[in-house]
Short mmCIF file of C-alpha atoms and ligand atoms in Angstrom, two decimals:
data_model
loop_
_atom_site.label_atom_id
_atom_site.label_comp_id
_atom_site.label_asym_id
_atom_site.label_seq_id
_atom_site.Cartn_x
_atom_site.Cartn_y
_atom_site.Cartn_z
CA UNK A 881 -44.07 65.70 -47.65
CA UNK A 882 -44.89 65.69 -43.88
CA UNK A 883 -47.33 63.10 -42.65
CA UNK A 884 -50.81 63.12 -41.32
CA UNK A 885 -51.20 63.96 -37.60
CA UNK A 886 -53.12 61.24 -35.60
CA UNK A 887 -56.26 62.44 -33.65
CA UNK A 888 -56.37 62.04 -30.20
CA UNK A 889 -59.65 62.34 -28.17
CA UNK A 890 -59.09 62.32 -24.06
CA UNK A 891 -62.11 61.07 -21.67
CA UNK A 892 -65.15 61.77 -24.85
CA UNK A 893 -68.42 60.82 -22.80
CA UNK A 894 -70.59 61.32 -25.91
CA UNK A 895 -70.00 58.46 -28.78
CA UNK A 896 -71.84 60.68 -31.16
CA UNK A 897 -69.10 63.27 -30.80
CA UNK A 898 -66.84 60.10 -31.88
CA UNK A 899 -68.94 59.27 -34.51
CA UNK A 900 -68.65 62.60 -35.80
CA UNK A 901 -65.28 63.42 -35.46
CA UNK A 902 -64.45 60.46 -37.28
CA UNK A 903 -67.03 61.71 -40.43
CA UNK A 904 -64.99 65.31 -39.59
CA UNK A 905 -61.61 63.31 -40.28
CA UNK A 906 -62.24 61.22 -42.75
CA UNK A 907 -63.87 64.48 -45.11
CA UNK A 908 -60.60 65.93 -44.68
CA UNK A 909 -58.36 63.02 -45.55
CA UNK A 910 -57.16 62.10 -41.80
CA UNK A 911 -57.64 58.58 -41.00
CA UNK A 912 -55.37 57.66 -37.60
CA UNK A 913 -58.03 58.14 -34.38
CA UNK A 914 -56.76 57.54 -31.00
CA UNK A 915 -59.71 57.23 -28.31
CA UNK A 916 -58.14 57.55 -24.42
CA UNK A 917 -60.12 55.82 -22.06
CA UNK A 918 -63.71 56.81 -23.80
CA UNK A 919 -66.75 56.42 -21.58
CA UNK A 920 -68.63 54.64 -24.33
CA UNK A 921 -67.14 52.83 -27.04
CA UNK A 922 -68.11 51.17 -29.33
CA UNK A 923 -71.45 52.06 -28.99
CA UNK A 924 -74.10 52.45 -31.88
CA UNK A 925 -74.21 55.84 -31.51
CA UNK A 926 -70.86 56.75 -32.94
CA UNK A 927 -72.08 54.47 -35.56
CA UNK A 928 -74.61 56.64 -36.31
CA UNK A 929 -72.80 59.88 -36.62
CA UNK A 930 -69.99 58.41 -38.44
CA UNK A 931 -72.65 57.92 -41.75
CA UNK A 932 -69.74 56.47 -43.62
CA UNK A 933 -66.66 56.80 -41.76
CA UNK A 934 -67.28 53.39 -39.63
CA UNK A 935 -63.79 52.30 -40.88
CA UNK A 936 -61.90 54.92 -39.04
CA UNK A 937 -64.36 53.65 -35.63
CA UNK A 938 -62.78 49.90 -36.60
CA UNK A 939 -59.26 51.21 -36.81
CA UNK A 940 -59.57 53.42 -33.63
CA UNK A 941 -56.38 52.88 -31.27
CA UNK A 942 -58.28 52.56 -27.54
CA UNK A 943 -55.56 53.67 -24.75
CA UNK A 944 -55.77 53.61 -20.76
CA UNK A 945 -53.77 57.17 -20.85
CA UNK A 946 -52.53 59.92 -22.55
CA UNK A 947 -48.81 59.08 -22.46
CA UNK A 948 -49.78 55.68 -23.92
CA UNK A 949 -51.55 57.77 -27.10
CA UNK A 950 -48.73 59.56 -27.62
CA UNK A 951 -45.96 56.99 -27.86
CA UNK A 952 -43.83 57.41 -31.27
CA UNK A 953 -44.99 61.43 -31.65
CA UNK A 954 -42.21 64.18 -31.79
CA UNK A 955 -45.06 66.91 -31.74
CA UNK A 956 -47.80 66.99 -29.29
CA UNK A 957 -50.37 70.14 -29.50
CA UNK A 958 -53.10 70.17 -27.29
CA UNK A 959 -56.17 71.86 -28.34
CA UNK A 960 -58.32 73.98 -25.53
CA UNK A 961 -60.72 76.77 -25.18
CA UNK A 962 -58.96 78.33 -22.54
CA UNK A 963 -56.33 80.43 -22.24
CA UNK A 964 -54.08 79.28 -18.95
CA UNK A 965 -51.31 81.75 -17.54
CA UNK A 966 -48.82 78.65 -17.31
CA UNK A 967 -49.85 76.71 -20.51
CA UNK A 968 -46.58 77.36 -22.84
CA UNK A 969 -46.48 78.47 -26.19
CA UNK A 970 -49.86 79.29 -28.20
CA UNK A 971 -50.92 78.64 -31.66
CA UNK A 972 -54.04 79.63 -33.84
CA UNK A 973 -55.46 76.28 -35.51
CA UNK A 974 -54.16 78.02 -38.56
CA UNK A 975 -50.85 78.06 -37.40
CA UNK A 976 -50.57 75.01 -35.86
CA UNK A 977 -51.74 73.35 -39.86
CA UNK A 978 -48.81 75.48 -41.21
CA UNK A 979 -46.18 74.10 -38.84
CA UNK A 980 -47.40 70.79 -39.93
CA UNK A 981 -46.92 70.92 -43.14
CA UNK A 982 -43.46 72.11 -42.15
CA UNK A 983 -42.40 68.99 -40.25
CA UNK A 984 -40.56 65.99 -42.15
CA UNK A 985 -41.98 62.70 -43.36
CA UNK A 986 -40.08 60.97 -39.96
CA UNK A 987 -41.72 63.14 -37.56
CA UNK A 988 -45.15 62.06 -35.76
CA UNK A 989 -48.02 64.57 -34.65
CA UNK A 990 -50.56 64.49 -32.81
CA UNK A 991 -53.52 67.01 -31.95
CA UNK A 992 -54.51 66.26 -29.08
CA UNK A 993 -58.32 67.03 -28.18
CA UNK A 994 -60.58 67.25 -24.47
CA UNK A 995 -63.41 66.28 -22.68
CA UNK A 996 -66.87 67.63 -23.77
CA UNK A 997 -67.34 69.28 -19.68
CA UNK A 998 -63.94 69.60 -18.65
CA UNK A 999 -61.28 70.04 -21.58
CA UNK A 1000 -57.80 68.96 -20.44
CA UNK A 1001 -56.42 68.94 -17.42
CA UNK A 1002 -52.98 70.91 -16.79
CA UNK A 1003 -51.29 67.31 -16.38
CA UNK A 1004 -52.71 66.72 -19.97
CA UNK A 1005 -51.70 70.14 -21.42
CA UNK A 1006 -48.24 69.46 -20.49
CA UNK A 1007 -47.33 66.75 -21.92
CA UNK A 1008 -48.04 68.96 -25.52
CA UNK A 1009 -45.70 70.93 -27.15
CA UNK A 1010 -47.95 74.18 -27.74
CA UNK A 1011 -51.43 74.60 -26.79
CA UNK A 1012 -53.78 75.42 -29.63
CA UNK A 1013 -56.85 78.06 -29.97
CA UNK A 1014 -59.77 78.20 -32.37
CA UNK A 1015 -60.26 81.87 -31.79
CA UNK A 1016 -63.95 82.22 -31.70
CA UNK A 1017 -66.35 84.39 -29.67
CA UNK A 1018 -64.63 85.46 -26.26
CA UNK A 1019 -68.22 85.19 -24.64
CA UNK A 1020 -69.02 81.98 -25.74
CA UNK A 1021 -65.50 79.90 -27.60
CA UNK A 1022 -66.63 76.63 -26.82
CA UNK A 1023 -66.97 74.76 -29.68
CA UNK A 1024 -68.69 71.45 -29.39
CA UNK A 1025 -65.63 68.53 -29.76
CA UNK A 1026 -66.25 67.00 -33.05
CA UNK A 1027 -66.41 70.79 -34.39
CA UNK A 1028 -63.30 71.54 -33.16
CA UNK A 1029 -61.67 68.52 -34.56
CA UNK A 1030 -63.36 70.24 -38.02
CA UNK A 1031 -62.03 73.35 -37.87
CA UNK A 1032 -58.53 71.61 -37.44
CA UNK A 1033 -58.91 69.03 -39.71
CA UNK A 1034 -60.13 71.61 -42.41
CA UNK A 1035 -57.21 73.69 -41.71
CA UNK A 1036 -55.02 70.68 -42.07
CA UNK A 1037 -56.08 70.27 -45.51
CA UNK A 1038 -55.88 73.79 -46.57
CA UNK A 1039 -52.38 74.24 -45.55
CA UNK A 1040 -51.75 70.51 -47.18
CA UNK A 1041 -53.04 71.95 -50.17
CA UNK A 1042 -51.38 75.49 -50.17
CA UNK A 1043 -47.95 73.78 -49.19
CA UNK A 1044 -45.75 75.24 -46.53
CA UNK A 1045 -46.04 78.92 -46.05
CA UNK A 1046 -42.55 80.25 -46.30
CA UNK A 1047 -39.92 78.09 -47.56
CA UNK A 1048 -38.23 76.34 -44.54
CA UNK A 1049 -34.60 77.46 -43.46
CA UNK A 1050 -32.23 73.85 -44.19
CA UNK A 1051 -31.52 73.17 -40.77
CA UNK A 1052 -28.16 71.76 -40.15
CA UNK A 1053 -27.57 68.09 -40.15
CA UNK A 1054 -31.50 67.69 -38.57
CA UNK A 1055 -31.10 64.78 -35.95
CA UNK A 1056 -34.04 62.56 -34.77
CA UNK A 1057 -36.43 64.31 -32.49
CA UNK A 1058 -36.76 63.06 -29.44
CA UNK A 1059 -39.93 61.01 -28.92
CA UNK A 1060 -42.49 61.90 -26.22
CA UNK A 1061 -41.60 59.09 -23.94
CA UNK A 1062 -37.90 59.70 -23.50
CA UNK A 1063 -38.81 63.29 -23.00
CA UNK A 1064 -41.14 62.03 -19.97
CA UNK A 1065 -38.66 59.82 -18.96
CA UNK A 1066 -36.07 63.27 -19.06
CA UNK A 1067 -38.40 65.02 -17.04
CA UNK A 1068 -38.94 62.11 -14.37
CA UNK A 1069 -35.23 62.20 -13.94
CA UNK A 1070 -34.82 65.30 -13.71
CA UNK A 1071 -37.25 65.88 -11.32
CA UNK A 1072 -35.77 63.23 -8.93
CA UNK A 1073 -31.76 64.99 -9.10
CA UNK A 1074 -33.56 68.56 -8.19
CA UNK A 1075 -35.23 66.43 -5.51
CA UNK A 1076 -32.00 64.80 -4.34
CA UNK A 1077 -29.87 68.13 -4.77
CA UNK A 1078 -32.65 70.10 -2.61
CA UNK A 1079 -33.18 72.16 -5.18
CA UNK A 1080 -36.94 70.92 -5.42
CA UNK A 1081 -39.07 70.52 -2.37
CA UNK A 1082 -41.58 67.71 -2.83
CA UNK A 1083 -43.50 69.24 -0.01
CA UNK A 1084 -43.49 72.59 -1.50
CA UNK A 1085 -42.93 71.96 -5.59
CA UNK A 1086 -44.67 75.54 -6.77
CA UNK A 1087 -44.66 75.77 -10.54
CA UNK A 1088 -40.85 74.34 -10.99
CA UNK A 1089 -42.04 71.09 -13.01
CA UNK A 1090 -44.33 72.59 -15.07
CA UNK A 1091 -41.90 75.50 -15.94
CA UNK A 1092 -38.78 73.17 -16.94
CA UNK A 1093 -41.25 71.21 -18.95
CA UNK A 1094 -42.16 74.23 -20.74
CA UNK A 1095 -38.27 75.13 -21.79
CA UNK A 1096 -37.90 71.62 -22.93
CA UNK A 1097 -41.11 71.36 -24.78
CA UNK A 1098 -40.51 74.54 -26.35
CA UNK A 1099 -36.97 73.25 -27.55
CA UNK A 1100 -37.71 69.89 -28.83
CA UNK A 1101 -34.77 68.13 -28.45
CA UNK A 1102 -33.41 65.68 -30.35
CA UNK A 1103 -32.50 62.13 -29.03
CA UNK A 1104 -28.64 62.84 -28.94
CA UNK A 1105 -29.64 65.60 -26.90
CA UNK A 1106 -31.73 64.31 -24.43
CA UNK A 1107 -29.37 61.52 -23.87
CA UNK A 1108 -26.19 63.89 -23.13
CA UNK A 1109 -28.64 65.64 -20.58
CA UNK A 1110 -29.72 62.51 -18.93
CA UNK A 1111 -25.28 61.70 -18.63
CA UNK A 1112 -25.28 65.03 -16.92
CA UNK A 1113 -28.20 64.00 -14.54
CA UNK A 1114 -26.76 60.56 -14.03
CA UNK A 1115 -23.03 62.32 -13.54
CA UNK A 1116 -24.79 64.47 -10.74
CA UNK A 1117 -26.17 61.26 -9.31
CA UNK A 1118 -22.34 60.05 -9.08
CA UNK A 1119 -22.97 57.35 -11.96
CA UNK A 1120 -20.36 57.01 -14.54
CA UNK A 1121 -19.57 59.82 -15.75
CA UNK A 1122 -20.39 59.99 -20.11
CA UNK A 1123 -18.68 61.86 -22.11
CA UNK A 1124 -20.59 64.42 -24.73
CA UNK A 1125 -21.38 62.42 -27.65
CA UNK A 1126 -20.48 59.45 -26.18
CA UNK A 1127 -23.20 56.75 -27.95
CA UNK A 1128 -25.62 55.57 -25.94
CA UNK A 1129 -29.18 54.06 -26.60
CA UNK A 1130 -30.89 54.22 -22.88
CA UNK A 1131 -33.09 56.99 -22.94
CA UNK A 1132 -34.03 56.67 -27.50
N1 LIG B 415 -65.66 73.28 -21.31
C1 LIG B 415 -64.47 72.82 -21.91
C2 LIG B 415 -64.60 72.81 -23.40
C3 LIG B 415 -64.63 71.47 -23.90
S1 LIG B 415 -65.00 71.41 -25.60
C4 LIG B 415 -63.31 73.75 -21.58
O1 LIG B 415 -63.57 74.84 -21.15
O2 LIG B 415 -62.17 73.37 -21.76
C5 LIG B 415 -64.17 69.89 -25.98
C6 LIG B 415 -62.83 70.06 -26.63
O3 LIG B 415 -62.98 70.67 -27.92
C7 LIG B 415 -61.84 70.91 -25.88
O4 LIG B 415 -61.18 70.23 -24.86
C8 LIG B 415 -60.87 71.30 -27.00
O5 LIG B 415 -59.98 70.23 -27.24
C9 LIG B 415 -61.83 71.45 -28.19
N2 LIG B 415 -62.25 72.85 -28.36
C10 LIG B 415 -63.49 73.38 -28.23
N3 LIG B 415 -63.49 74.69 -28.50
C11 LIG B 415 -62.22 75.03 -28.80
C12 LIG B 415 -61.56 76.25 -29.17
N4 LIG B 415 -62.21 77.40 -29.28
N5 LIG B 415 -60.24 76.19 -29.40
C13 LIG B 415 -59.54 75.03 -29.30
N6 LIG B 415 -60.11 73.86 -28.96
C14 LIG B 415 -61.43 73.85 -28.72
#
């Protein structure tokens, strides 16, 4: 049985659209909110819309950022409206519900959801796994937020329900995924050895980042393996040297 994904809203400015997305959430059976850096909350708006879901408003996690949100998740997808050429891999809500179901009863999800004006910003999108559509009308696909987080949240339940789609290849010996934090931290080091080596030009960075993140994203590693690729970096940096599989617990 996998678990519930927690719902994360980035920057809301209307607390009706919290209100409501907790009502949308709590119809569905998802209780976890997470609220990063909300223009107004509480408020008795969100109250309002909520018409019975105040609990989930009482339990809402407030956070300064996104990274802080997503501490302890292993699967980040980050819902927007618009397609972006460097945005990574690309689900259907309907998708996205069946890979949930798929993941195991260790592993942490979140969806991850924007600002009513503005959506979320590249920095945002890539600190998710896969970015996630609603398809809806290419003329006008903007559904308002608390909608969205309807359509997911109904989508959620129906693939809950219908169990997961195809039965699921055993993996061999699964290890622990690695969290979203030691991935950051991955990336943050290996953006300072490219740096060092020359290979990156802080002056001139292009797309490199944002392209390595994708790879990694797209391969969720597991802690083991994030921690043999930080040796490497720290090898290149003329540290001690690890050797694979050695144990370590600096980067879990
Ligand atoms: N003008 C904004 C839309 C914001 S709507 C933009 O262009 O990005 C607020 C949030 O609802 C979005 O950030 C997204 O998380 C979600 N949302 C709205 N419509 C969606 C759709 N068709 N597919 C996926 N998410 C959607």
């Amino acid at each position: 049985m996998s678990r519930a994904p927690r719902i994360v809203l980035v920057g809301t400015s209307h607390p009706g659209n919290i209100g409501a997305t907790a009502r949308a959430m709590k119809t569905m059976g998802l209780s976890e909110l997470h609220l990063v850096a909300p223009e107004r909350f509480p408020d008795p708006q969100a109250v309002a819309m909520a018409a019975g879901a105040e609990d989930l408003l009482e339990q809402a996690c407030i956070h300064p950022t996104l990274p802080a949100a997503l501490a302890g998740c292993h699967w980040v997808a980050g819902l927007s409206a618009r397609p972006r050429s460097l945005s990574g891999p690309s689900l259907t809500a309907r998708q996205a519900a069946q890979h949930l179901t798929h993941l195991g009863e260790q592993t942490n999800a979140a969806l991850v959801f924007g600002r009513e004006r503005t959506g979320l910003t590249n920095e945002e999108l890539d600190l998710c796994h896969v970015r996630v559509n609603i398809p809806s009308n290419p003329e006008y696909g903007s559904l308002n937020l608390a909608a969205a987080v309807q359509v997911v949240a109904y989508e959620w339940r129906m693939a809950m329900l219908d169990g997961p789609a195809s039965p699921v290849e055993a993996p061999d010996t699964p290890g622990t995924p690695a969290s979203s934090a030691a991935l950051e931290n991955f990336h943050a080091h290996l953006e300072e050895v490219l740096a060092e080596i020359g290979f990156l030009d802080r002056g001139n960075p292009r797309q490199l980042m944002r392209r390595l993140r994708r790879l990694s994203n797209r391969a969720q590693p597991e802690v083991e393996e994030i921690n043999i690729l930080r040796g490497i970096l720290s090898a290149i940096q003329g540290g001690r040297t690890r050797r694979p599989g050695g144990a370590s617990d600096r980067n879990v």
